[in-house]
Amino acid sequence: MKKIAVLSFAFCETFCDQNSSSRINNSDKTFEKAKEVLPTLKHDVFVDILPPHVSVRDFKIKTDATKIDFTLKNRDSIFHIDNVFTLNSLVDDVKQEVNGSNFDFIIRPEEYDIFIIGIDLNGVFINTIKQLEALGFKVFVLSNLAKLFNKATSTFIQQSGVKFCSYKTAENIVSNKNNNKRVQNARRKTVSK
């Protein structure tokens, strides 16, 4: 069964804080729901995708998954060489930076399905979905943990191979994968006896 990588787009003070001039309507509610749900949704990697120089002080999502900070310097594609993954090294807690073109080396399509949440879901987001699909990822947008800017984004999602589902459905997808894994393991044990 594949692991789950959650890509989070733009939960930061610039877009979520009540006092920000760039605040997106209801983004604070979407963030609060994500903060509540993500600790209960089984996932293996959490990728926090943010533009450079934004503050996330009050908009951090706690998760037990491996956390990867991703700085989006080039908005044409998250896979652009100018974009940066910040990874914790296994040695001495040193941070290691990897460019965006290595996304599918770090999070491999044969190992992971992608769940998308966030509030800045247009532009680079649409290009990202196209590129994720081309790489062979199965992509799910968690509709009640995402704030879509416009109808074009919603229409694109519906016309692509992306699954548009609630986080409850995502929980079922994850638990079904775990159940299928248990059944497969039980079958293997039965066969090996």
PDB file of C-alpha atoms in Angstrom:
ATOM      1  CA  MET A   1       0.000   0.000   0.000  1.00  0.00           C
ATOM      2  CA  LYS A   2       1.191   3.497  -0.762  1.00  0.00           C
ATOM      3  CA  LYS A   3       2.138   6.062   1.850  1.00  0.00           C
ATOM      4  CA  ILE A   4       0.388   9.443   2.055  1.00  0.00           C
ATOM      5  CA  ALA A   5       2.066  12.816   1.470  1.00  0.00           C
ATOM      6  CA  VAL A   6       0.021  15.906   2.371  1.00  0.00           C
ATOM      7  CA  LEU A   7       0.874  19.060   0.393  1.00  0.00           C
ATOM      8  CA  SER A   8      -0.249  22.188   2.245  1.00  0.00           C
ATOM      9  CA  PHE A   9      -0.497  25.403   0.221  1.00  0.00           C
ATOM     10  CA  ALA A  10      -0.086  28.829   1.883  1.00  0.00           C
ATOM     11  CA  PHE A  11      -1.339  28.533   5.454  1.00  0.00           C
ATOM     12  CA  CYS A  12       0.447  31.675   6.694  1.00  0.00           C
ATOM     13  CA  GLU A  13      -0.297  35.003   8.346  1.00  0.00           C
ATOM     14  CA  THR A  14      -0.255  36.839   5.010  1.00  0.00           C
ATOM     15  CA  PHE A  15      -3.382  34.979   3.856  1.00  0.00           C
ATOM     16  CA  CYS A  16      -5.013  33.875   7.133  1.00  0.00           C
ATOM     17  CA  ASP A  17      -4.518  36.617   9.729  1.00  0.00           C
ATOM     18  CA  GLN A  18      -7.565  38.820  10.434  1.00  0.00           C
ATOM     19  CA  ASN A  19      -5.380  41.957  10.255  1.00  0.00           C
ATOM     20  CA  SER A  20      -3.638  41.178   6.962  1.00  0.00           C
ATOM     21  CA  SER A  21      -4.517  43.242   3.891  1.00  0.00           C
ATOM     22  CA  SER A  22      -3.948  40.101   1.772  1.00  0.00           C
ATOM     23  CA  ARG A  23      -6.259  37.921   3.862  1.00  0.00           C
ATOM     24  CA  ILE A  24      -8.414  35.444   1.942  1.00  0.00           C
ATOM     25  CA  ASN A  25     -12.030  35.216   3.140  1.00  0.00           C
ATOM     26  CA  ASN A  26     -12.663  32.306   5.528  1.00  0.00           C
ATOM     27  CA  SER A  27      -9.020  31.198   5.320  1.00  0.00           C
ATOM     28  CA  ASP A  28      -8.797  31.245   9.116  1.00  0.00           C
ATOM     29  CA  LYS A  29     -11.699  28.764   9.318  1.00  0.00           C
ATOM     30  CA  THR A  30     -10.078  26.492   6.735  1.00  0.00           C
ATOM     31  CA  PHE A  31      -6.814  26.652   8.695  1.00  0.00           C
ATOM     32  CA  GLU A  32      -8.548  25.861  12.020  1.00  0.00           C
ATOM     33  CA  LYS A  33     -10.260  22.833  10.434  1.00  0.00           C
ATOM     34  CA  ALA A  34      -6.930  21.623   8.979  1.00  0.00           C
ATOM     35  CA  LYS A  35      -5.260  22.057  12.378  1.00  0.00           C
ATOM     36  CA  GLU A  36      -8.021  19.975  13.963  1.00  0.00           C
ATOM     37  CA  VAL A  37      -8.171  17.223  11.325  1.00  0.00           C
ATOM     38  CA  LEU A  38      -4.568  16.596  10.262  1.00  0.00           C
ATOM     39  CA  PRO A  39      -3.398  15.051  13.542  1.00  0.00           C
ATOM     40  CA  THR A  40      -6.142  12.411  13.123  1.00  0.00           C
ATOM     41  CA  LEU A  41      -5.587  11.772   9.394  1.00  0.00           C
ATOM     42  CA  LYS A  42      -2.902   9.121   8.903  1.00  0.00           C
ATOM     43  CA  HIS A  43      -0.139  10.516   6.697  1.00  0.00           C
ATOM     44  CA  ASP A  44       3.588   9.936   6.392  1.00  0.00           C
ATOM     45  CA  VAL A  45       4.941  13.224   5.025  1.00  0.00           C
ATOM     46  CA  PHE A  46       3.701  16.804   5.449  1.00  0.00           C
ATOM     47  CA  VAL A  47       5.021  19.332   2.897  1.00  0.00           C
ATOM     48  CA  ASP A  48       4.391  22.952   3.918  1.00  0.00           C
ATOM     49  CA  ILE A  49       4.500  25.000   0.673  1.00  0.00           C
ATOM     50  CA  LEU A  50       4.930  28.727   1.262  1.00  0.00           C
ATOM     51  CA  PRO A  51       6.112  31.763  -0.673  1.00  0.00           C
ATOM     52  CA  PRO A  52       9.415  33.200   0.616  1.00  0.00           C
ATOM     53  CA  HIS A  53       9.434  35.732   3.464  1.00  0.00           C
ATOM     54  CA  VAL A  54       6.045  34.941   4.981  1.00  0.00           C
ATOM     55  CA  SER A  55       5.402  34.459   8.660  1.00  0.00           C
ATOM     56  CA  VAL A  56       3.791  31.247   9.864  1.00  0.00           C
ATOM     57  CA  ARG A  57       4.137  32.047  13.571  1.00  0.00           C
ATOM     58  CA  ASP A  58       0.452  31.567  14.380  1.00  0.00           C
ATOM     59  CA  PHE A  59      -0.347  29.263  11.471  1.00  0.00           C
ATOM     60  CA  LYS A  60       1.582  26.068  12.090  1.00  0.00           C
ATOM     61  CA  ILE A  61      -0.056  22.688  11.693  1.00  0.00           C
ATOM     62  CA  LYS A  62       1.132  20.090  14.173  1.00  0.00           C
ATOM     63  CA  THR A  63       1.703  16.648  12.730  1.00  0.00           C
ATOM     64  CA  ASP A  64       3.573  13.491  13.685  1.00  0.00           C
ATOM     65  CA  ALA A  65       4.529  12.949  10.044  1.00  0.00           C
ATOM     66  CA  THR A  66       7.921  13.810   8.594  1.00  0.00           C
ATOM     67  CA  LYS A  67       7.735  17.574   7.973  1.00  0.00           C
ATOM     68  CA  ILE A  68       9.303  19.172   4.926  1.00  0.00           C
ATOM     69  CA  ASP A  69       9.369  22.955   4.526  1.00  0.00           C
ATOM     70  CA  PHE A  70       9.113  24.018   0.895  1.00  0.00           C
ATOM     71  CA  THR A  71       9.927  27.571  -0.214  1.00  0.00           C
ATOM     72  CA  LEU A  72       8.150  28.534  -3.419  1.00  0.00           C
ATOM     73  CA  LYS A  73      10.438  31.077  -5.094  1.00  0.00           C
ATOM     74  CA  ASN A  74       9.290  30.345  -8.649  1.00  0.00           C
ATOM     75  CA  ARG A  75       5.503  30.214  -8.999  1.00  0.00           C
ATOM     76  CA  ASP A  76       5.543  28.608 -12.470  1.00  0.00           C
ATOM     77  CA  SER A  77       6.117  25.145 -11.015  1.00  0.00           C
ATOM     78  CA  ILE A  78       6.896  23.618  -7.633  1.00  0.00           C
ATOM     79  CA  PHE A  79       9.362  21.440  -9.560  1.00  0.00           C
ATOM     80  CA  HIS A  80      11.449  24.460 -10.590  1.00  0.00           C
ATOM     81  CA  ILE A  81      15.133  24.358  -9.644  1.00  0.00           C
ATOM     82  CA  ASP A  82      14.824  27.699  -7.743  1.00  0.00           C
ATOM     83  CA  ASN A  83      12.329  26.230  -5.268  1.00  0.00           C
ATOM     84  CA  VAL A  84      13.779  24.677  -2.119  1.00  0.00           C
ATOM     85  CA  PHE A  85      12.902  21.694   0.097  1.00  0.00           C
ATOM     86  CA  THR A  86      14.364  21.985   3.588  1.00  0.00           C
ATOM     87  CA  LEU A  87      14.942  18.539   5.065  1.00  0.00           C
ATOM     88  CA  ASN A  88      16.237  17.543   8.473  1.00  0.00           C
ATOM     89  CA  SER A  89      19.347  15.441   8.082  1.00  0.00           C
ATOM     90  CA  LEU A  90      19.560  12.108   9.858  1.00  0.00           C
ATOM     91  CA  VAL A  91      22.908  13.231  11.241  1.00  0.00           C
ATOM     92  CA  ASP A  92      23.267  15.992  13.850  1.00  0.00           C
ATOM     93  CA  ASP A  93      19.912  17.656  13.078  1.00  0.00           C
ATOM     94  CA  VAL A  94      21.513  19.613  10.236  1.00  0.00           C
ATOM     95  CA  LYS A  95      19.088  21.121   7.729  1.00  0.00           C
ATOM     96  CA  GLN A  96      19.666  20.108   4.123  1.00  0.00           C
ATOM     97  CA  GLU A  97      18.326  22.064   1.143  1.00  0.00           C
ATOM     98  CA  VAL A  98      17.247  20.249  -2.016  1.00  0.00           C
ATOM     99  CA  ASN A  99      15.955  21.977  -5.162  1.00  0.00           C
ATOM    100  CA  GLY A 100      12.385  21.522  -6.389  1.00  0.00           C
ATOM    101  CA  SER A 101      13.388  19.479  -9.426  1.00  0.00           C
ATOM    102  CA  ASN A 102      14.085  16.595  -7.011  1.00  0.00           C
ATOM    103  CA  PHE A 103      10.480  16.421  -5.735  1.00  0.00           C
ATOM    104  CA  ASP A 104       9.769  13.011  -7.259  1.00  0.00           C
ATOM    105  CA  PHE A 105      13.080  11.697  -5.942  1.00  0.00           C
ATOM    106  CA  ILE A 106      12.156  12.653  -2.359  1.00  0.00           C
ATOM    107  CA  ILE A 107       8.457  11.775  -2.653  1.00  0.00           C
ATOM    108  CA  ARG A 108       8.275   8.982  -5.220  1.00  0.00           C
ATOM    109  CA  PRO A 109       5.071   8.329  -7.210  1.00  0.00           C
ATOM    110  CA  GLU A 110       5.443   4.577  -6.775  1.00  0.00           C
ATOM    111  CA  GLU A 111       5.536   5.035  -2.970  1.00  0.00           C
ATOM    112  CA  TYR A 112       3.108   7.909  -2.271  1.00  0.00           C
ATOM    113  CA  ASP A 113      -0.386   9.192  -2.993  1.00  0.00           C
ATOM    114  CA  ILE A 114      -0.829  12.962  -2.635  1.00  0.00           C
ATOM    115  CA  PHE A 115      -3.479  14.728  -0.518  1.00  0.00           C
ATOM    116  CA  ILE A 116      -3.727  18.491  -1.103  1.00  0.00           C
ATOM    117  CA  ILE A 117      -4.965  21.064   1.406  1.00  0.00           C
ATOM    118  CA  GLY A 118      -4.584  24.833   1.600  1.00  0.00           C
ATOM    119  CA  ILE A 119      -5.918  28.203   0.628  1.00  0.00           C
ATOM    120  CA  ASP A 120      -3.887  29.460  -2.315  1.00  0.00           C
ATOM    121  CA  LEU A 121      -5.259  26.918  -4.757  1.00  0.00           C
ATOM    122  CA  ASN A 122      -4.950  28.353  -8.241  1.00  0.00           C
ATOM    123  CA  GLY A 123      -2.110  29.295 -10.586  1.00  0.00           C
ATOM    124  CA  VAL A 124       0.877  27.245  -9.419  1.00  0.00           C
ATOM    125  CA  PHE A 125      -1.529  24.787  -7.826  1.00  0.00           C
ATOM    126  CA  ILE A 126      -3.133  23.883 -11.184  1.00  0.00           C
ATOM    127  CA  ASN A 127       0.286  23.450 -12.797  1.00  0.00           C
ATOM    128  CA  THR A 128       1.330  21.316  -9.829  1.00  0.00           C
ATOM    129  CA  ILE A 129      -1.612  18.944 -10.249  1.00  0.00           C
ATOM    130  CA  LYS A 130      -0.875  18.516 -13.967  1.00  0.00           C
ATOM    131  CA  GLN A 131       2.761  17.770 -13.204  1.00  0.00           C
ATOM    132  CA  LEU A 132       1.958  15.391 -10.320  1.00  0.00           C
ATOM    133  CA  GLU A 133      -0.417  13.440 -12.573  1.00  0.00           C
ATOM    134  CA  ALA A 134       2.188  13.329 -15.373  1.00  0.00           C
ATOM    135  CA  LEU A 135       4.681  11.857 -12.884  1.00  0.00           C
ATOM    136  CA  GLY A 136       2.177   9.128 -11.998  1.00  0.00           C
ATOM    137  CA  PHE A 137       0.886  10.327  -8.624  1.00  0.00           C
ATOM    138  CA  LYS A 138      -2.712   9.697  -7.566  1.00  0.00           C
ATOM    139  CA  VAL A 139      -3.918  13.110  -6.298  1.00  0.00           C
ATOM    140  CA  PHE A 140      -6.749  13.904  -3.876  1.00  0.00           C
ATOM    141  CA  VAL A 141      -7.908  17.447  -3.010  1.00  0.00           C
ATOM    142  CA  LEU A 142      -9.505  17.508   0.437  1.00  0.00           C
ATOM    143  CA  SER A 143     -12.395  19.833  -0.360  1.00  0.00           C
ATOM    144  CA  ASN A 144     -13.243  20.921   3.183  1.00  0.00           C
ATOM    145  CA  LEU A 145      -9.577  21.592   3.996  1.00  0.00           C
ATOM    146  CA  ALA A 146      -9.091  23.728   0.901  1.00  0.00           C
ATOM    147  CA  LYS A 147     -10.183  27.209  -0.096  1.00  0.00           C
ATOM    148  CA  LEU A 148     -10.588  27.418  -3.873  1.00  0.00           C
ATOM    149  CA  PHE A 149     -10.213  30.889  -5.325  1.00  0.00           C
ATOM    150  CA  ASN A 150     -12.446  30.579  -8.334  1.00  0.00           C
ATOM    151  CA  LYS A 151     -14.682  28.378 -10.420  1.00  0.00           C
ATOM    152  CA  ALA A 152     -11.908  27.743 -12.965  1.00  0.00           C
ATOM    153  CA  THR A 153      -9.871  25.939 -10.288  1.00  0.00           C
ATOM    154  CA  SER A 154     -12.881  23.816  -9.280  1.00  0.00           C
ATOM    155  CA  THR A 155     -13.655  23.039 -12.929  1.00  0.00           C
ATOM    156  CA  PHE A 156     -10.039  22.063 -13.584  1.00  0.00           C
ATOM    157  CA  ILE A 157     -10.045  19.678 -10.613  1.00  0.00           C
ATOM    158  CA  GLN A 158     -13.265  18.045 -11.797  1.00  0.00           C
ATOM    159  CA  GLN A 159     -11.940  17.618 -15.353  1.00  0.00           C
ATOM    160  CA  SER A 160      -8.578  16.208 -14.300  1.00  0.00           C
ATOM    161  CA  GLY A 161      -7.887  12.791 -12.817  1.00  0.00           C
ATOM    162  CA  VAL A 162      -7.837  14.315  -9.342  1.00  0.00           C
ATOM    163  CA  LYS A 163     -10.191  12.965  -6.709  1.00  0.00           C
ATOM    164  CA  PHE A 164     -12.120  15.772  -4.991  1.00  0.00           C
ATOM    165  CA  CYS A 165     -13.167  14.490  -1.564  1.00  0.00           C
ATOM    166  CA  SER A 166     -13.769  15.473   2.049  1.00  0.00           C
ATOM    167  CA  TYR A 167     -11.281  14.670   4.795  1.00  0.00           C
ATOM    168  CA  LYS A 168     -13.772  12.051   6.078  1.00  0.00           C
ATOM    169  CA  THR A 169     -13.559  10.281   2.715  1.00  0.00           C
ATOM    170  CA  ALA A 170      -9.771  10.603   2.906  1.00  0.00           C
ATOM    171  CA  GLU A 171      -9.837   8.943   6.336  1.00  0.00           C
ATOM    172  CA  ASN A 172     -11.818   6.079   4.767  1.00  0.00           C
ATOM    173  CA  ILE A 173      -9.334   5.837   1.887  1.00  0.00           C
ATOM    174  CA  VAL A 174      -6.455   5.617   4.364  1.00  0.00           C
ATOM    175  CA  SER A 175      -8.232   3.130   6.643  1.00  0.00           C
ATOM    176  CA  ASN A 176      -9.240   0.981   3.639  1.00  0.00           C
ATOM    177  CA  LYS A 177      -5.594   0.910   2.559  1.00  0.00           C
ATOM    178  CA  ASN A 178      -4.636  -0.174   6.068  1.00  0.00           C
ATOM    179  CA  ASN A 179      -7.430  -2.798   6.094  1.00  0.00           C
ATOM    180  CA  ASN A 180      -6.345  -4.093   2.669  1.00  0.00           C
ATOM    181  CA  LYS A 181      -2.798  -4.340   3.977  1.00  0.00           C
ATOM    182  CA  ARG A 182      -3.996  -6.333   7.020  1.00  0.00           C
ATOM    183  CA  VAL A 183      -5.982  -8.683   4.743  1.00  0.00           C
ATOM    184  CA  GLN A 184      -2.958  -9.170   2.467  1.00  0.00           C
ATOM    185  CA  ASN A 185      -0.722  -9.870   5.485  1.00  0.00           C
ATOM    186  CA  ALA A 186      -3.286 -12.339   6.869  1.00  0.00           C
ATOM    187  CA  ARG A 187      -3.438 -14.093   3.472  1.00  0.00           C
ATOM    188  CA  ARG A 188       0.356 -14.313   3.362  1.00  0.00           C
ATOM    189  CA  LYS A 189       0.419 -15.864   6.844  1.00  0.00           C
ATOM    190  CA  THR A 190      -2.291 -18.373   5.855  1.00  0.00           C
ATOM    191  CA  VAL A 191      -0.474 -19.314   2.647  1.00  0.00           C
ATOM    192  CA  SER A 192       2.862 -19.718   4.433  1.00  0.00           C
ATOM    193  CA  LYS A 193       1.430 -22.191   7.020  1.00  0.00           C
TER     194      LYS A 193
END
